[in-house]
PDB file of C-alpha atoms in Angstrom:
ATOM      1  CA  MET Z   1     182.549  72.857 -22.519  1.00  0.00           C
ATOM      2  CA  ARG Z   2     179.730  75.374 -23.098  1.00  0.00           C
ATOM      3  CA  TYR Z   3     180.801  77.196 -19.926  1.00  0.00           C
ATOM      4  CA  TYR Z   4     184.374  77.638 -21.195  1.00  0.00           C
ATOM      5  CA  ILE Z   5     183.240  78.628 -24.691  1.00  0.00           C
ATOM      6  CA  LYS Z   6     181.009  81.307 -23.153  1.00  0.00           C
ATOM      7  CA  ILE Z   7     183.887  82.645 -21.037  1.00  0.00           C
ATOM      8  CA  TYR Z   8     186.212  82.594 -24.037  1.00  0.00           C
ATOM      9  CA  ARG Z   9     183.732  84.617 -26.088  1.00  0.00           C
ATOM     10  CA  LEU Z  10     183.423  87.164 -23.274  1.00  0.00           C
ATOM     11  CA  PHE Z  11     187.197  87.566 -23.067  1.00  0.00           C
ATOM     12  CA  LEU Z  12     187.407  87.893 -26.858  1.00  0.00           C
ATOM     13  CA  SER Z  13     184.635  90.479 -26.981  1.00  0.00           C
ATOM     14  CA  GLN Z  14     186.243  92.631 -24.286  1.00  0.00           C
ATOM     15  CA  TYR Z  15     189.680  92.425 -25.865  1.00  0.00           C
ATOM     16  CA  ILE Z  16     188.415  93.437 -29.300  1.00  0.00           C
ATOM     17  CA  LYS Z  17     186.580  96.403 -27.745  1.00  0.00           C
ATOM     18  CA  SER Z  18     189.781  97.577 -26.073  1.00  0.00           C
ATOM     19  CA  LEU Z  19     191.773  96.986 -29.258  1.00  0.00           C
ATOM     20  CA  MET Z  20     189.383  98.978 -31.405  1.00  0.00           C
ATOM     21  CA  GLN Z  21     189.935 102.025 -29.189  1.00  0.00           C
ATOM     22  CA  SER Z  22     193.212 102.325 -31.060  1.00  0.00           C
ATOM     23  CA  LYS Z  23     192.440 101.114 -34.575  1.00  0.00           C
ATOM     24  CA  LEU Z  24     195.652 102.588 -35.964  1.00  0.00           C
ATOM     25  CA  ASN Z  25     197.813 100.288 -33.807  1.00  0.00           C
ATOM     26  CA  PHE Z  26     195.884  97.266 -35.068  1.00  0.00           C
ATOM     27  CA  PHE Z  27     196.296  98.137 -38.750  1.00  0.00           C
ATOM     28  CA  VAL Z  28     199.943  99.137 -38.327  1.00  0.00           C
ATOM     29  CA  GLY Z  29     200.622  95.811 -36.618  1.00  0.00           C
ATOM     30  CA  MET Z  30     198.835  93.806 -39.303  1.00  0.00           C
ATOM     31  CA  PHE Z  31     200.508  95.575 -42.233  1.00  0.00           C
ATOM     32  CA  GLY Z  32     203.862  95.381 -40.440  1.00  0.00           C
ATOM     33  CA  SER Z  33     203.404  91.615 -40.207  1.00  0.00           C
ATOM     34  CA  LEU Z  34     202.467  91.479 -43.890  1.00  0.00           C
ATOM     35  CA  PHE Z  35     205.601  93.411 -44.780  1.00  0.00           C
ATOM     36  CA  VAL Z  36     207.870  91.068 -42.769  1.00  0.00           C
ATOM     37  CA  GLN Z  37     206.387  87.985 -44.434  1.00  0.00           C
ATOM     38  CA  ALA Z  38     206.538  89.574 -47.885  1.00  0.00           C
ATOM     39  CA  SER Z  39     210.229  90.339 -47.371  1.00  0.00           C
ATOM     40  CA  GLY Z  40     210.833  86.618 -46.797  1.00  0.00           C
ATOM     41  CA  ILE Z  41     209.205  85.828 -50.151  1.00  0.00           C
ATOM     42  CA  VAL Z  42     211.301  88.484 -51.880  1.00  0.00           C
ATOM     43  CA  PHE Z  43     214.391  86.882 -50.369  1.00  0.00           C
ATOM     44  CA  LEU Z  44     213.410  83.525 -51.887  1.00  0.00           C
ATOM     45  CA  TYR Z  45     212.974  85.078 -55.326  1.00  0.00           C
ATOM     46  CA  LEU Z  46     216.369  86.762 -55.088  1.00  0.00           C
ATOM     47  CA  VAL Z  47     218.028  83.468 -54.134  1.00  0.00           C
ATOM     48  CA  PHE Z  48     216.393  81.574 -56.997  1.00  0.00           C
ATOM     49  CA  GLU Z  49     217.429  84.165 -59.538  1.00  0.00           C
ATOM     50  CA  GLN Z  50     220.946  82.847 -58.962  1.00  0.00           C
ATOM     51  CA  ILE Z  51     220.252  79.209 -57.998  1.00  0.00           C
ATOM     52  CA  PRO Z  52     217.645  77.170 -59.942  1.00  0.00           C
ATOM     53  CA  LEU Z  53     217.487  74.466 -57.252  1.00  0.00           C
ATOM     54  CA  LEU Z  54     218.270  74.610 -53.540  1.00  0.00           C
ATOM     55  CA  ASN Z  55     219.546  71.188 -52.498  1.00  0.00           C
ATOM     56  CA  GLY Z  56     217.066  69.623 -54.920  1.00  0.00           C
ATOM     57  CA  TRP Z  57     214.107  71.823 -53.940  1.00  0.00           C
ATOM     58  CA  SER Z  58     212.491  74.112 -56.511  1.00  0.00           C
ATOM     59  CA  MET Z  59     211.207  77.628 -55.973  1.00  0.00           C
ATOM     60  CA  GLU Z  60     207.576  76.469 -56.133  1.00  0.00           C
ATOM     61  CA  GLU Z  61     208.184  73.796 -53.494  1.00  0.00           C
ATOM     62  CA  LEU Z  62     209.876  76.266 -51.151  1.00  0.00           C
ATOM     63  CA  ILE Z  63     206.988  78.687 -51.580  1.00  0.00           C
ATOM     64  CA  PHE Z  64     204.607  75.999 -50.338  1.00  0.00           C
ATOM     65  CA  ILE Z  65     206.840  75.052 -47.393  1.00  0.00           C
ATOM     66  CA  TYR Z  66     207.153  78.719 -46.442  1.00  0.00           C
ATOM     67  CA  GLY Z  67     203.401  79.311 -46.637  1.00  0.00           C
ATOM     68  CA  PHE Z  68     202.512  76.048 -44.931  1.00  0.00           C
ATOM     69  CA  SER Z  69     204.818  76.821 -41.987  1.00  0.00           C
ATOM     70  CA  GLN Z  70     203.230  80.236 -41.509  1.00  0.00           C
ATOM     71  CA  ILE Z  71     199.705  78.940 -40.906  1.00  0.00           C
ATOM     72  CA  PRO Z  72     200.199  77.068 -37.589  1.00  0.00           C
ATOM     73  CA  LYS Z  73     202.648  79.726 -36.428  1.00  0.00           C
ATOM     74  CA  ALA Z  74     200.148  82.497 -37.173  1.00  0.00           C
ATOM     75  CA  LEU Z  75     197.286  80.682 -35.424  1.00  0.00           C
ATOM     76  CA  ASP Z  76     199.469  80.084 -32.376  1.00  0.00           C
ATOM     77  CA  HIS Z  77     200.408  83.769 -32.467  1.00  0.00           C
ATOM     78  CA  LEU Z  78     196.734  84.722 -32.723  1.00  0.00           C
ATOM     79  CA  PHE Z  79     195.407  82.633 -29.834  1.00  0.00           C
ATOM     80  CA  ALA Z  80     198.345  81.949 -27.497  1.00  0.00           C
ATOM     81  CA  ASP Z  81     200.536  85.030 -27.658  1.00  0.00           C
ATOM     82  CA  TYR Z  82     200.000  85.954 -23.991  1.00  0.00           C
ATOM     83  CA  ILE Z  83     202.207  83.024 -22.948  1.00  0.00           C
ATOM     84  CA  TRP Z  84     205.146  85.286 -23.817  1.00  0.00           C
ATOM     85  CA  LEU Z  85     204.308  87.511 -20.848  1.00  0.00           C
ATOM     86  CA  LEU Z  86     204.536  84.550 -18.487  1.00  0.00           C
ATOM     87  CA  SER Z  87     208.211  84.364 -19.404  1.00  0.00           C
ATOM     88  CA  SER Z  88     208.924  88.052 -18.839  1.00  0.00           C
ATOM     89  CA  ARG Z  89     206.762  89.944 -16.364  1.00  0.00           C
ATOM     90  CA  MET Z  90     204.031  87.830 -14.755  1.00  0.00           C
ATOM     91  CA  ILE Z  91     206.307  86.253 -12.171  1.00  0.00           C
ATOM     92  CA  THR Z  92     208.405  89.322 -11.398  1.00  0.00           C
ATOM     93  CA  ASN Z  93     205.464  91.646 -10.720  1.00  0.00           C
ATOM     94  CA  GLY Z  94     203.050  89.143  -9.188  1.00  0.00           C
ATOM     95  CA  GLU Z  95     200.609  89.369 -12.087  1.00  0.00           C
ATOM     96  CA  PHE Z  96     200.243  85.593 -12.091  1.00  0.00           C
ATOM     97  CA  ASP Z  97     198.492  85.790  -8.693  1.00  0.00           C
ATOM     98  CA  ARG Z  98     195.175  86.765 -10.262  1.00  0.00           C
ATOM     99  CA  TYR Z  99     195.117  83.541 -12.273  1.00  0.00           C
ATOM    100  CA  LEU Z 100     195.357  81.509  -9.088  1.00  0.00           C
ATOM    101  CA  LEU Z 101     192.543  83.433  -7.393  1.00  0.00           C
ATOM    102  CA  ARG Z 102     189.951  82.859 -10.113  1.00  0.00           C
ATOM    103  CA  PRO Z 103     187.890  79.632 -10.313  1.00  0.00           C
ATOM    104  CA  ILE Z 104     189.164  79.008 -13.857  1.00  0.00           C
ATOM    105  CA  PRO Z 105     192.227  76.949 -14.906  1.00  0.00           C
ATOM    106  CA  ALA Z 106     195.308  79.171 -15.087  1.00  0.00           C
ATOM    107  CA  PHE Z 107     196.326  78.023 -18.573  1.00  0.00           C
ATOM    108  CA  PHE Z 108     192.838  78.726 -19.933  1.00  0.00           C
ATOM    109  CA  GLN Z 109     193.143  82.282 -18.616  1.00  0.00           C
ATOM    110  CA  LEU Z 110     196.520  82.652 -20.335  1.00  0.00           C
ATOM    111  CA  MET Z 111     194.877  81.649 -23.591  1.00  0.00           C
ATOM    112  CA  CYS Z 112     192.024  84.124 -23.124  1.00  0.00           C
ATOM    113  CA  ASP Z 113     193.882  87.215 -21.976  1.00  0.00           C
ATOM    114  CA  ARG Z 114     195.141  88.341 -25.378  1.00  0.00           C
ATOM    115  CA  PHE Z 115     194.222  87.780 -29.012  1.00  0.00           C
ATOM    116  CA  GLN Z 116     197.060  89.043 -31.181  1.00  0.00           C
ATOM    117  CA  LEU Z 117     195.017  90.132 -34.169  1.00  0.00           C
ATOM    118  CA  ASP Z 118     198.036  91.412 -36.089  1.00  0.00           C
ATOM    119  CA  ALA Z 119     198.772  87.705 -36.637  1.00  0.00           C
ATOM    120  CA  ILE Z 120     196.076  87.915 -39.306  1.00  0.00           C
ATOM    121  CA  GLY Z 121     198.782  89.339 -41.575  1.00  0.00           C
ATOM    122  CA  GLU Z 122     200.886  86.189 -41.170  1.00  0.00           C
ATOM    123  CA  LEU Z 123     197.830  84.000 -41.679  1.00  0.00           C
ATOM    124  CA  LEU Z 124     196.855  85.799 -44.889  1.00  0.00           C
ATOM    125  CA  VAL Z 125     200.358  85.441 -46.349  1.00  0.00           C
ATOM    126  CA  GLY Z 126     200.600  81.755 -45.440  1.00  0.00           C
ATOM    127  CA  SER Z 127     197.143  80.984 -46.820  1.00  0.00           C
ATOM    128  CA  ALA Z 128     197.837  82.926 -50.029  1.00  0.00           C
ATOM    129  CA  LEU Z 129     201.048  80.980 -50.656  1.00  0.00           C
ATOM    130  CA  VAL Z 130     199.302  77.643 -50.100  1.00  0.00           C
ATOM    131  CA  ILE Z 131     196.512  78.663 -52.502  1.00  0.00           C
ATOM    132  CA  MET Z 132     199.163  79.722 -55.031  1.00  0.00           C
ATOM    133  CA  SER Z 133     200.796  76.300 -54.712  1.00  0.00           C
ATOM    134  CA  VAL Z 134     197.473  74.611 -55.403  1.00  0.00           C
ATOM    135  CA  SER Z 135     196.793  76.820 -58.424  1.00  0.00           C
ATOM    136  CA  ASN Z 136     200.204  76.159 -60.024  1.00  0.00           C
ATOM    137  CA  GLY Z 137     199.982  72.411 -59.429  1.00  0.00           C
ATOM    138  CA  THR Z 138     202.730  72.127 -56.814  1.00  0.00           C
ATOM    139  CA  ILE Z 139     200.296  70.179 -54.641  1.00  0.00           C
ATOM    140  CA  GLN Z 140     197.102  68.349 -55.576  1.00  0.00           C
ATOM    141  CA  ILE Z 141     193.767  68.703 -53.783  1.00  0.00           C
ATOM    142  CA  THR Z 142     192.082  65.500 -52.622  1.00  0.00           C
ATOM    143  CA  PHE Z 143     189.537  64.874 -49.864  1.00  0.00           C
ATOM    144  CA  HIS Z 144     192.052  62.672 -48.068  1.00  0.00           C
ATOM    145  CA  GLY Z 145     194.713  65.349 -48.413  1.00  0.00           C
ATOM    146  CA  CYS Z 146     192.410  68.071 -47.052  1.00  0.00           C
ATOM    147  CA  ILE Z 147     191.690  66.010 -43.914  1.00  0.00           C
ATOM    148  CA  LEU Z 148     195.402  65.422 -43.364  1.00  0.00           C
ATOM    149  CA  PHE Z 149     196.116  69.108 -44.000  1.00  0.00           C
ATOM    150  CA  VAL Z 150     193.731  70.141 -41.196  1.00  0.00           C
ATOM    151  CA  ILE Z 151     195.152  67.497 -38.837  1.00  0.00           C
ATOM    152  CA  SER Z 152     198.670  68.671 -39.623  1.00  0.00           C
ATOM    153  CA  ILE Z 153     197.827  72.338 -38.986  1.00  0.00           C
ATOM    154  CA  LEU Z 154     196.225  71.493 -35.626  1.00  0.00           C
ATOM    155  CA  ALA Z 155     199.242  69.398 -34.610  1.00  0.00           C
ATOM    156  CA  GLY Z 156     201.538  72.209 -35.758  1.00  0.00           C
ATOM    157  CA  ILE Z 157     199.695  74.734 -33.575  1.00  0.00           C
ATOM    158  CA  LEU Z 158     200.139  72.396 -30.611  1.00  0.00           C
ATOM    159  CA  ILE Z 159     203.881  72.141 -31.280  1.00  0.00           C
ATOM    160  CA  PHE Z 160     204.323  75.922 -31.424  1.00  0.00           C
ATOM    161  CA  MET Z 161     202.234  76.374 -28.296  1.00  0.00           C
ATOM    162  CA  SER Z 162     204.077  73.610 -26.436  1.00  0.00           C
ATOM    163  CA  VAL Z 163     207.522  75.011 -27.184  1.00  0.00           C
ATOM    164  CA  LYS Z 164     206.403  78.461 -26.060  1.00  0.00           C
ATOM    165  CA  LEU Z 165     204.761  77.146 -22.887  1.00  0.00           C
ATOM    166  CA  PHE Z 166     207.769  75.004 -21.960  1.00  0.00           C
ATOM    167  CA  PHE Z 167     210.292  77.837 -22.154  1.00  0.00           C
ATOM    168  CA  ALA Z 168     207.898  80.375 -20.615  1.00  0.00           C
ATOM    169  CA  SER Z 169     207.233  78.042 -17.662  1.00  0.00           C
ATOM    170  CA  LEU Z 170     210.923  78.082 -16.775  1.00  0.00           C
ATOM    171  CA  ALA Z 171     210.198  81.564 -15.382  1.00  0.00           C
ATOM    172  CA  PHE Z 172     208.697  79.884 -12.293  1.00  0.00           C
ATOM    173  CA  TRP Z 173     212.275  78.941 -11.409  1.00  0.00           C
ATOM    174  CA  LEU Z 174     214.303  81.597 -13.248  1.00  0.00           C
ATOM    175  CA  THR Z 175     211.903  84.543 -12.689  1.00  0.00           C
ATOM    176  CA  ASN Z 176     212.526  85.717 -16.256  1.00  0.00           C
ATOM    177  CA  SER Z 177     212.911  83.164 -19.046  1.00  0.00           C
ATOM    178  CA  ALA Z 178     212.164  85.530 -21.943  1.00  0.00           C
ATOM    179  CA  PRO Z 179     215.705  85.391 -23.418  1.00  0.00           C
ATOM    180  CA  ILE Z 180     215.602  81.585 -23.461  1.00  0.00           C
ATOM    181  CA  LEU Z 181     212.130  81.587 -24.996  1.00  0.00           C
ATOM    182  CA  GLN Z 182     213.226  84.087 -27.638  1.00  0.00           C
ATOM    183  CA  LEU Z 183     216.259  81.966 -28.515  1.00  0.00           C
ATOM    184  CA  GLY Z 184     214.207  78.783 -28.733  1.00  0.00           C
ATOM    185  CA  TYR Z 185     211.440  80.404 -30.765  1.00  0.00           C
ATOM    186  CA  GLU Z 186     213.874  81.850 -33.288  1.00  0.00           C
ATOM    187  CA  ILE Z 187     214.633  78.289 -34.408  1.00  0.00           C
ATOM    188  CA  SER Z 188     211.241  78.310 -36.138  1.00  0.00           C
ATOM    189  CA  ASN Z 189     212.725  80.682 -38.723  1.00  0.00           C
ATOM    190  CA  PHE Z 190     215.044  77.897 -39.908  1.00  0.00           C
ATOM    191  CA  THR Z 191     212.121  75.551 -40.545  1.00  0.00           C
ATOM    192  CA  LYS Z 192     210.457  77.825 -43.090  1.00  0.00           C
ATOM    193  CA  TYR Z 193     212.873  76.151 -45.505  1.00  0.00           C
ATOM    194  CA  PRO Z 194     213.866  72.489 -46.008  1.00  0.00           C
ATOM    195  CA  VAL Z 195     215.891  71.433 -42.966  1.00  0.00           C
ATOM    196  CA  SER Z 196     217.951  69.224 -45.270  1.00  0.00           C
ATOM    197  CA  ILE Z 197     219.841  72.327 -46.455  1.00  0.00           C
ATOM    198  CA  TYR Z 198     221.321  72.866 -42.985  1.00  0.00           C
ATOM    199  CA  PRO Z 199     224.217  71.125 -41.218  1.00  0.00           C
ATOM    200  CA  LYS Z 200     223.364  68.007 -39.207  1.00  0.00           C
ATOM    201  CA  PRO Z 201     223.450  69.737 -35.777  1.00  0.00           C
ATOM    202  CA  ILE Z 202     220.811  72.275 -36.867  1.00  0.00           C
ATOM    203  CA  GLN Z 203     218.700  69.505 -38.385  1.00  0.00           C
ATOM    204  CA  PHE Z 204     218.831  67.587 -35.103  1.00  0.00           C
ATOM    205  CA  ILE Z 205     218.013  70.606 -32.912  1.00  0.00           C
ATOM    206  CA  SER Z 206     215.107  71.786 -35.078  1.00  0.00           C
ATOM    207  CA  SER Z 207     213.687  68.257 -35.282  1.00  0.00           C
ATOM    208  CA  PHE Z 208     214.214  66.691 -31.857  1.00  0.00           C
ATOM    209  CA  ILE Z 209     215.163  69.381 -29.342  1.00  0.00           C
ATOM    210  CA  VAL Z 210     212.927  72.279 -30.420  1.00  0.00           C
ATOM    211  CA  PRO Z 211     210.754  70.345 -32.902  1.00  0.00           C
ATOM    212  CA  PHE Z 212     209.506  73.114 -35.165  1.00  0.00           C
ATOM    213  CA  ALA Z 213     210.493  71.089 -38.241  1.00  0.00           C
ATOM    214  CA  PHE Z 214     207.640  68.706 -37.411  1.00  0.00           C
ATOM    215  CA  ALA Z 215     205.222  71.642 -37.649  1.00  0.00           C
ATOM    216  CA  SER Z 216     206.479  72.775 -41.042  1.00  0.00           C
ATOM    217  CA  PHE Z 217     209.003  71.004 -43.254  1.00  0.00           C
ATOM    218  CA  TYR Z 218     208.197  67.344 -42.562  1.00  0.00           C
ATOM    219  CA  PRO Z 219     204.398  67.538 -43.027  1.00  0.00           C
ATOM    220  CA  ALA Z 220     204.828  69.922 -45.967  1.00  0.00           C
ATOM    221  CA  SER Z 221     207.086  67.378 -47.677  1.00  0.00           C
ATOM    222  CA  TYR Z 222     204.246  64.842 -47.498  1.00  0.00           C
ATOM    223  CA  PHE Z 223     201.998  67.068 -49.614  1.00  0.00           C
ATOM    224  CA  ILE Z 224     204.743  68.030 -52.066  1.00  0.00           C
ATOM    225  CA  ARG Z 225     206.524  64.754 -52.670  1.00  0.00           C
ATOM    226  CA  ASP Z 226     204.105  62.172 -51.312  1.00  0.00           C
ATOM    227  CA  MET Z 227     206.514  61.134 -48.570  1.00  0.00           C
ATOM    228  CA  SER Z 228     205.611  58.387 -46.099  1.00  0.00           C
ATOM    229  CA  LEU Z 229     202.590  59.287 -43.980  1.00  0.00           C
ATOM    230  CA  TRP Z 230     204.206  57.685 -40.920  1.00  0.00           C
ATOM    231  CA  THR Z 231     207.372  59.772 -41.047  1.00  0.00           C
ATOM    232  CA  THR Z 232     205.533  63.033 -41.749  1.00  0.00           C
ATOM    233  CA  ILE Z 233     201.940  63.632 -40.568  1.00  0.00           C
ATOM    234  CA  ALA Z 234     201.771  60.717 -38.129  1.00  0.00           C
ATOM    235  CA  ALA Z 235     205.166  61.632 -36.704  1.00  0.00           C
ATOM    236  CA  GLU Z 236     204.037  65.257 -36.378  1.00  0.00           C
ATOM    237  CA  VAL Z 237     200.947  64.231 -34.387  1.00  0.00           C
ATOM    238  CA  ALA Z 238     203.047  62.018 -32.111  1.00  0.00           C
ATOM    239  CA  VAL Z 239     205.637  64.757 -31.551  1.00  0.00           C
ATOM    240  CA  SER Z 240     202.919  67.328 -30.827  1.00  0.00           C
ATOM    241  CA  CYS Z 241     201.350  65.083 -28.169  1.00  0.00           C
ATOM    242  CA  VAL Z 242     204.690  64.376 -26.487  1.00  0.00           C
ATOM    243  CA  ALA Z 243     205.674  68.058 -26.632  1.00  0.00           C
ATOM    244  CA  TRP Z 244     202.361  69.115 -25.086  1.00  0.00           C
ATOM    245  CA  ILE Z 245     202.570  66.568 -22.254  1.00  0.00           C
ATOM    246  CA  ILE Z 246     206.092  67.735 -21.387  1.00  0.00           C
ATOM    247  CA  ALA Z 247     205.267  71.451 -21.640  1.00  0.00           C
ATOM    248  CA  TYR Z 248     202.053  71.292 -19.642  1.00  0.00           C
ATOM    249  CA  SER Z 249     203.687  69.111 -16.989  1.00  0.00           C
ATOM    250  CA  VAL Z 250     206.432  71.718 -16.559  1.00  0.00           C
ATOM    251  CA  PHE Z 251     203.770  74.442 -16.337  1.00  0.00           C
ATOM    252  CA  VAL Z 252     201.826  72.568 -13.638  1.00  0.00           C
ATOM    253  CA  LYS Z 253     205.012  71.794 -11.718  1.00  0.00           C
ATOM    254  CA  GLY Z 254     205.992  75.459 -11.968  1.00  0.00           C
ATOM    255  CA  MET Z 255     202.668  76.551 -10.473  1.00  0.00           C
ATOM    256  CA  SER Z 256     203.277  74.219  -7.527  1.00  0.00           C
ATOM    257  CA  VAL Z 257     206.551  75.983  -6.670  1.00  0.00           C
ATOM    258  CA  TYR Z 258     205.332  79.503  -7.437  1.00  0.00           C
ATOM    259  CA  ASN Z 259     205.764  82.077  -4.677  1.00  0.00           C
ATOM    260  CA  SER Z 260     204.012  85.423  -5.019  1.00  0.00           C
ATOM    261  CA  VAL Z 261     206.135  88.544  -4.785  1.00  0.00           C
ATOM    262  CA  GLY Z 262     203.445  89.938  -2.526  1.00  0.00           C
ATOM    263  CA  ASN Z 263     202.610  93.250  -4.206  1.00  0.00           C
TER     264      ASN Z 263
END
């Protein structure tokens, strides 16, 4: 474990050095992310100026769900963004070859190769909205709740990462799976809001096919309305484990059929 932590720190240090050579790009990316997230909050306010309740959910409750969903998504974006390139260019240009030549697990290298620091903007917005929800009494702070909150965030990160890895790994067979990954990942935008407001097919897809709802709405509903632990946090942990096993198995199987382009 110490060996991998040391390697991870070396990768992180080198990436930050290269990133800081162009500080403007970093700050533009971060503030651009802040602007996108802020526009989503403005949209909520505009909706609630006309509608006091959205399918039984108040503005304050939706603010928490929105912020809560952003935290695992932002952390996945921060630490596992390089998986996107597996879906688009690594197979077509032979870039994946270097992962197979190093004495380090290929997935670990994927995790180390890029740290998308502009995700800090998303993380700040999500954290601010959760803090706002605590301050206005939408959710209550307890020691038990804090432990479950951390567990839920970790499980949510695993769900986001698993979905991304699964669709990206299809590139081993399709050469380029970026359009499929993009389509699948866009479903996460639906789960920033209560999935109960959508038609049944969208609820089913976002819960059981591309299970982003288990990284956002379902665990968030536990903290807001004291829903059953087993159908929210516990279910999220179970879904995250199953999703990871499937995604990583597809990734490993893909590596076994990988043929270098030879350049």
